[in-house]
Amino acid sequence: MKRDFELGCSHSLADIQILRNRFLRLHIGWLAVILVVGPARADVVWRGDFETGDHSQYSHSQMVRADRLAVVTSPVAEGKYALKAMVKQGDDPINASGNRNELVYLSNEQVGSEYYYRWKVMFAPDFPSVKTWQVFTQWHHDGCCGSPPVEFFVYGEEIRLTMTDSVTPWRTPLTRGVWHEFIFHVKWSADAKVGFIELWHNGQQVLKKRNLATMYAGMKSYMKLGLYRSDTIKETGVVYHDGLIQATALEDVLPPPPPPESEEDPAEEETPQPGIPEVSPPEEGTPSEGGTSPGVTPGSPGSVNPPASGSSQELSPTYGCSATGGSLAALVALLGLLGNGRSRRRR
């Protein structure tokens, strides 16, 4: 890079401002790369988290009445909305076996595809305890008959995951009135040597990678959630669903970390200005706060207070000549480092 300015005390504040702006223009791309580049993240494939306030994220519903699949504002696990699924004996909207009220998402999972699904479920305090099946999430085949190849359900006082051929690789005690978080990793295949599953429950991996058939041969699968149960159950059943996400990487279904709490007083924060900030001439008479960084003395541009004993030198928006070199020296040093780094990368 050709350097049009030489350092010295003869240059004006305007010259230094031009140098600073040129530095920003030349290296803003490199700075953006340094700040932004991180581990590659896959995109979220689909959200069924009800944050639309309705059922529009889903393909269609199977319910006898609107109140059986109600989008509610309480209780919720995250965001503003959740689904309240209710089933009473006799609810049979599609004239099939069992009673149900379910939402359908025609995802049509392809053979060989691999996804992570995360969702949260809460069972009402009076959720029935019966020795028969009550399915709350399933991946159903597009054939006419038989049990789905993947189903999460309650049996008595247990939550179970059952796969094709009635294999039950995981179960846990049922707890009511609390949110259960599931992360389900699956590769879709009818070949038990190719298909596999993994499962996390409430942040803990409870089922390590296990090869199983996850589809029926020659059929596709699609997702359903709500409540589907034996028609022998007389009591009303209520289950809540929230936060459903489908993605191709684990990090994309994990909930975001809580924002860090700021220790600064919001009243003391400066309002950011759009664009490149203008640099005001240094002022005289204002000591540095706490004595931990060099202060700027009002009055004459370019005069800088020395840092307090034992303090570290920090960059500050002042320019000029000083015994320590000031921010201008640090700026030029940073410019040189970036230039050297670019030369090394070329080699």
Coordinates of C-alpha atoms in Angstrom, one line a residue:
M1 CA 0.0 0.0 0.0
K2 CA 1.3 3.4 -0.9
R3 CA 1.5 5.7 2.1
D4 CA 0.7 9.3 1.3
F5 CA 1.2 10.6 4.9
E6 CA 4.3 10.5 7.1
L7 CA 4.0 10.8 10.8
G8 CA 5.1 13.9 12.5
C9 CA 4.0 16.7 14.6
S10 CA 3.6 19.1 11.7
H11 CA 0.4 17.5 10.4
S12 CA -2.9 19.0 11.3
L13 CA -5.9 17.3 12.9
A14 CA -7.6 17.3 9.5
D15 CA -4.7 15.4 8.0
I16 CA -5.0 12.8 10.7
Q17 CA -8.7 12.6 10.2
I18 CA -8.2 11.8 6.5
L19 CA -5.6 9.1 7.4
R20 CA -8.1 7.6 9.8
N21 CA -10.9 7.5 7.3
R22 CA -8.6 6.0 4.7
F23 CA -7.6 3.3 7.2
L24 CA -11.2 2.4 7.9
R25 CA -12.1 2.2 4.2
L26 CA -9.1 0.0 3.3
H27 CA -9.5 -2.4 6.2
I28 CA -13.3 -2.5 6.9
G29 CA -13.5 -5.7 4.9
W30 CA -10.8 -7.4 6.9
L31 CA -12.3 -6.2 10.2
A32 CA -15.7 -7.6 9.1
V33 CA -14.2 -10.9 8.3
I34 CA -12.5 -11.1 11.7
L35 CA -15.6 -10.2 13.6
V36 CA -18.2 -12.2 11.6
V37 CA -16.4 -15.4 10.5
G38 CA -17.1 -18.3 12.9
P39 CA -18.2 -21.9 12.8
A40 CA -20.5 -22.6 9.8
R41 CA -24.1 -22.8 10.7
A42 CA -26.8 -24.6 8.8
D43 CA -30.2 -23.0 8.2
V44 CA -33.3 -23.9 10.1
V45 CA -35.4 -25.9 7.7
W46 CA -38.8 -25.3 9.3
R47 CA -40.4 -23.8 12.4
G48 CA -43.6 -25.0 14.0
D49 CA -43.4 -22.9 17.1
F50 CA -46.8 -21.2 16.9
E51 CA -45.2 -17.7 17.0
T52 CA -47.5 -16.8 14.1
G53 CA -50.4 -17.0 16.6
D54 CA -52.2 -19.6 14.6
H55 CA -51.8 -23.0 12.8
S56 CA -50.5 -21.5 9.6
Q57 CA -47.0 -23.1 9.9
Y58 CA -48.7 -26.5 9.5
S59 CA -50.2 -28.2 6.4
H60 CA -53.6 -28.9 8.0
S61 CA -55.3 -30.0 11.1
Q62 CA -57.4 -33.0 12.2
M63 CA -59.7 -31.8 14.9
V64 CA -63.4 -32.0 15.8
R65 CA -63.5 -28.4 17.1
A66 CA -61.2 -25.4 17.1
D67 CA -60.9 -25.4 20.9
R68 CA -59.3 -28.9 20.7
L69 CA -56.1 -27.3 19.1
A70 CA -56.0 -23.9 20.6
V71 CA -53.1 -21.5 20.3
V72 CA -52.6 -20.0 23.8
T73 CA -50.5 -17.4 25.5
S74 CA -50.2 -19.4 28.8
P75 CA -48.6 -21.6 29.6
V76 CA -45.7 -21.2 27.1
A77 CA -42.1 -22.6 27.1
E78 CA -40.7 -19.8 24.9
G79 CA -41.9 -16.9 22.8
K80 CA -45.5 -15.7 23.1
Y81 CA -47.5 -18.7 22.0
A82 CA -47.9 -22.5 22.5
L83 CA -50.4 -25.1 21.4
K84 CA -53.0 -26.6 23.8
A85 CA -54.1 -30.0 22.5
M86 CA -57.2 -31.5 24.1
V87 CA -58.9 -34.9 23.4
K88 CA -62.1 -36.1 24.8
Q89 CA -63.6 -39.6 24.4
G90 CA -65.3 -39.8 21.0
D91 CA -63.1 -37.2 19.2
D92 CA -62.6 -38.8 15.8
P93 CA -62.2 -36.2 13.1
I94 CA -61.0 -38.6 10.4
N95 CA -63.2 -41.7 11.2
A96 CA -60.2 -43.9 12.0
S97 CA -59.0 -45.9 14.9
G98 CA -58.5 -44.1 18.3
N99 CA -59.4 -40.6 19.3
R100 CA -57.3 -37.6 18.2
N101 CA -56.8 -33.9 17.6
E102 CA -53.6 -33.3 15.7
L103 CA -51.7 -30.9 13.5
V104 CA -50.1 -32.3 10.3
Y105 CA -46.9 -31.1 8.7
L106 CA -46.4 -32.8 5.3
S107 CA -42.6 -32.7 5.5
N108 CA -42.3 -35.9 3.3
E109 CA -39.0 -36.9 4.7
Q110 CA -36.8 -38.3 1.9
V111 CA -34.8 -41.5 2.1
G112 CA -31.3 -40.7 3.2
S113 CA -32.2 -37.2 4.6
E114 CA -30.9 -36.3 8.1
Y115 CA -32.4 -33.8 10.5
Y116 CA -32.5 -32.5 14.1
Y117 CA -35.9 -31.8 15.6
R118 CA -36.4 -29.9 18.9
W119 CA -39.7 -29.3 20.6
K120 CA -41.1 -28.9 24.1
V121 CA -44.1 -30.7 25.7
M122 CA -45.9 -30.3 29.0
F123 CA -48.6 -32.7 30.3
A124 CA -51.4 -31.2 32.3
P125 CA -51.5 -32.0 36.0
D126 CA -54.6 -34.2 35.4
F127 CA -53.2 -36.0 32.3
P128 CA -54.7 -39.5 32.4
S129 CA -52.7 -42.4 33.8
V130 CA -53.8 -45.5 31.8
K131 CA -52.1 -48.6 30.7
T132 CA -52.6 -47.9 27.0
W133 CA -51.0 -45.6 24.4
Q134 CA -51.3 -41.8 24.2
V135 CA -49.2 -40.5 21.3
F136 CA -48.2 -36.8 21.5
T137 CA -45.7 -36.6 18.6
Q138 CA -45.3 -39.0 15.6
W139 CA -43.7 -39.4 12.2
H140 CA -46.3 -41.3 10.2
H141 CA -45.9 -43.2 7.0
D142 CA -47.9 -42.3 3.9
G143 CA -49.3 -45.8 3.7
C144 CA -52.8 -46.6 4.9
C145 CA -52.4 -48.8 7.9
G146 CA -50.3 -49.8 10.9
S147 CA -48.4 -48.0 13.6
P148 CA -46.2 -45.1 12.6
P149 CA -42.4 -45.8 12.2
V150 CA -41.6 -43.2 14.9
E151 CA -43.9 -42.3 17.8
F152 CA -43.4 -40.5 21.1
F153 CA -46.2 -41.5 23.5
V154 CA -47.2 -42.0 27.1
Y155 CA -48.0 -45.5 28.5
G156 CA -49.2 -45.5 32.1
E157 CA -46.6 -43.5 34.0
E158 CA -43.9 -43.6 31.3
I159 CA -42.9 -41.5 28.3
R160 CA -41.7 -43.8 25.5
L161 CA -40.1 -43.7 22.1
T162 CA -41.0 -46.6 19.9
M163 CA -39.8 -47.3 16.4
T164 CA -40.6 -49.8 13.6
D165 CA -41.0 -53.4 14.6
S166 CA -42.1 -52.2 18.1
V167 CA -38.6 -51.5 19.2
T168 CA -38.6 -49.1 22.2
P169 CA -35.0 -47.8 22.6
W170 CA -35.9 -45.2 25.3
R171 CA -38.3 -44.5 28.1
T172 CA -38.5 -42.3 31.2
P173 CA -40.9 -41.6 34.0
L174 CA -43.8 -39.3 33.2
T175 CA -43.8 -36.0 35.1
R176 CA -46.7 -33.6 34.8
G177 CA -46.9 -29.8 34.9
V178 CA -43.3 -29.3 33.7
W179 CA -41.9 -28.7 30.3
H180 CA -40.0 -31.6 28.7
E181 CA -37.5 -30.6 26.0
F182 CA -36.7 -33.2 23.2
I183 CA -34.0 -33.0 20.6
F184 CA -34.4 -35.9 18.1
H185 CA -31.6 -36.6 15.6
V186 CA -32.6 -39.0 12.9
K187 CA -31.4 -40.3 9.5
W188 CA -34.4 -41.5 7.5
S189 CA -34.0 -44.9 6.0
A190 CA -35.8 -48.3 5.9
D191 CA -32.4 -50.0 6.1
A192 CA -31.4 -50.6 9.7
K193 CA -27.8 -50.4 8.8
V194 CA -28.2 -46.9 7.3
G195 CA -30.9 -45.3 9.5
F196 CA -30.1 -44.1 13.0
I197 CA -31.4 -42.0 15.8
E198 CA -30.1 -40.0 18.8
L199 CA -32.1 -38.4 21.5
W200 CA -31.6 -35.6 24.1
H201 CA -34.1 -35.0 26.9
N202 CA -34.0 -31.9 29.0
G203 CA -30.5 -31.0 27.9
Q204 CA -29.0 -34.5 28.5
Q205 CA -28.2 -37.0 25.8
V206 CA -30.2 -40.1 26.8
L207 CA -29.8 -42.1 23.7
K208 CA -26.6 -42.3 21.8
K209 CA -26.4 -43.0 18.1
R210 CA -28.2 -46.2 17.4
N211 CA -28.8 -47.8 14.0
L212 CA -32.5 -48.6 13.4
A213 CA -34.9 -48.6 10.5
T214 CA -36.7 -45.2 10.7
M215 CA -39.0 -45.6 7.8
Y216 CA -41.1 -48.2 6.0
A217 CA -39.7 -49.4 2.7
G218 CA -41.2 -47.6 -0.3
M219 CA -43.0 -44.9 1.9
K220 CA -42.3 -41.4 3.0
S221 CA -42.9 -40.0 6.4
Y222 CA -44.5 -36.8 7.7
M223 CA -44.9 -35.2 11.1
K224 CA -48.0 -35.0 13.4
L225 CA -48.3 -33.5 16.9
G226 CA -51.1 -32.9 19.3
L227 CA -52.7 -35.9 21.0
Y228 CA -53.8 -39.3 19.6
R229 CA -54.9 -42.0 21.9
S230 CA -56.9 -45.2 22.5
D231 CA -60.6 -44.7 22.3
T232 CA -61.0 -46.7 25.5
I233 CA -59.8 -43.7 27.6
K234 CA -62.7 -41.8 29.2
E235 CA -60.9 -38.9 30.9
T236 CA -60.1 -35.7 29.1
G237 CA -56.4 -35.4 28.1
V238 CA -54.5 -32.1 27.7
V239 CA -50.9 -31.7 26.5
Y240 CA -49.1 -28.5 25.5
H241 CA -46.5 -28.2 22.6
D242 CA -44.1 -25.3 22.0
G243 CA -40.9 -24.3 20.2
L244 CA -40.7 -26.9 17.4
I245 CA -37.7 -26.4 15.1
Q246 CA -36.3 -28.6 12.3
A247 CA -32.7 -28.1 11.1
T248 CA -29.7 -29.9 9.7
A249 CA -27.3 -29.1 12.6
L250 CA -27.5 -29.5 16.3
E251 CA -26.4 -25.9 17.0
D252 CA -29.4 -24.6 15.0
V253 CA -32.0 -26.3 17.3
L254 CA -30.3 -25.4 20.6
P255 CA -32.0 -22.5 22.4
P256 CA -30.0 -19.3 22.3
P257 CA -28.0 -18.4 25.4
P258 CA -29.4 -15.7 27.6
P259 CA -28.0 -12.2 26.8
P260 CA -25.2 -11.1 29.2
E261 CA -26.2 -8.7 31.9
S262 CA -24.6 -5.3 31.3
E263 CA -22.7 -3.9 34.3
E264 CA -22.7 -0.4 32.8
D265 CA -25.3 2.2 33.8
P266 CA -27.5 2.6 30.8
A267 CA -27.7 6.4 31.5
E268 CA -23.9 6.6 30.9
E269 CA -24.0 4.9 27.5
E270 CA -23.4 7.1 24.6
T271 CA -25.9 7.1 21.7
P272 CA -24.3 5.6 18.6
Q273 CA -24.3 7.8 15.5
P274 CA -24.8 6.4 12.0
G275 CA -21.8 6.1 9.7
I276 CA -18.2 6.8 10.6
P277 CA -18.0 8.8 13.8
E278 CA -16.4 12.2 13.6
V279 CA -13.5 12.8 15.9
S280 CA -13.7 15.9 18.0
P281 CA -10.6 17.8 19.0
P282 CA -9.3 16.8 22.4
E283 CA -10.5 18.9 25.3
E284 CA -8.5 19.9 28.4
G285 CA -9.3 19.5 32.0
T286 CA -11.3 16.2 32.0
P287 CA -9.5 13.5 33.9
S288 CA -9.8 9.9 32.8
E289 CA -12.5 7.9 34.7
G290 CA -11.0 5.9 37.5
G291 CA -7.5 6.7 36.4
T292 CA -7.2 3.4 34.5
S293 CA -6.8 4.9 31.0
P294 CA -5.1 8.0 29.7
G295 CA -7.2 11.1 30.2
V296 CA -7.6 14.0 27.8
T297 CA -7.1 17.5 29.1
P298 CA -9.4 20.0 27.5
G299 CA -8.2 23.0 25.6
S300 CA -5.3 22.4 23.3
P301 CA -5.8 19.7 20.7
G302 CA -3.3 16.9 20.9
S303 CA -2.4 17.2 24.6
V304 CA -2.8 14.0 26.5
N305 CA -2.5 13.2 30.2
P306 CA -0.1 10.4 31.1
P307 CA -1.8 7.3 32.4
A308 CA -2.0 6.8 36.2
S309 CA 0.8 4.7 37.7
G310 CA 0.2 0.9 37.1
S311 CA -2.5 1.5 34.5
S312 CA -2.6 0.0 31.0
Q313 CA -2.5 2.1 27.9
E314 CA -5.7 2.0 25.9
L315 CA -6.7 3.4 22.6
S316 CA -8.6 6.7 22.8
P317 CA -9.9 9.0 20.1
T318 CA -7.1 11.6 20.4
Y319 CA -4.4 12.4 18.0
G320 CA -1.1 14.3 18.1
C321 CA 2.4 13.9 19.6
S322 CA 3.2 12.7 23.1
A323 CA 5.9 10.9 24.9
T324 CA 4.0 7.6 24.7
G325 CA 3.0 7.9 21.0
G326 CA -0.7 8.2 21.8
S327 CA -3.5 6.7 19.8
L328 CA -2.0 7.7 16.5
A329 CA 1.0 5.5 17.0
A330 CA -1.3 2.6 18.0
L331 CA -3.5 3.2 14.9
V332 CA -0.5 3.2 12.6
A333 CA 0.9 0.1 14.4
L334 CA -2.4 -1.7 13.8
L335 CA -2.3 -0.6 10.2
G336 CA 1.2 -2.1 9.9
L337 CA 0.1 -5.4 11.5
L338 CA -2.8 -5.7 9.1
G339 CA -0.5 -5.0 6.1
N340 CA 2.1 -7.5 7.3
G341 CA -0.6 -10.1 7.8
R342 CA -1.8 -9.6 4.3
S343 CA 1.8 -10.0 3.0
R344 CA 2.3 -13.2 4.9
R345 CA -1.0 -14.6 3.6
R346 CA 0.1 -13.9 0.0
R347 CA 3.2 -15.9 0.6

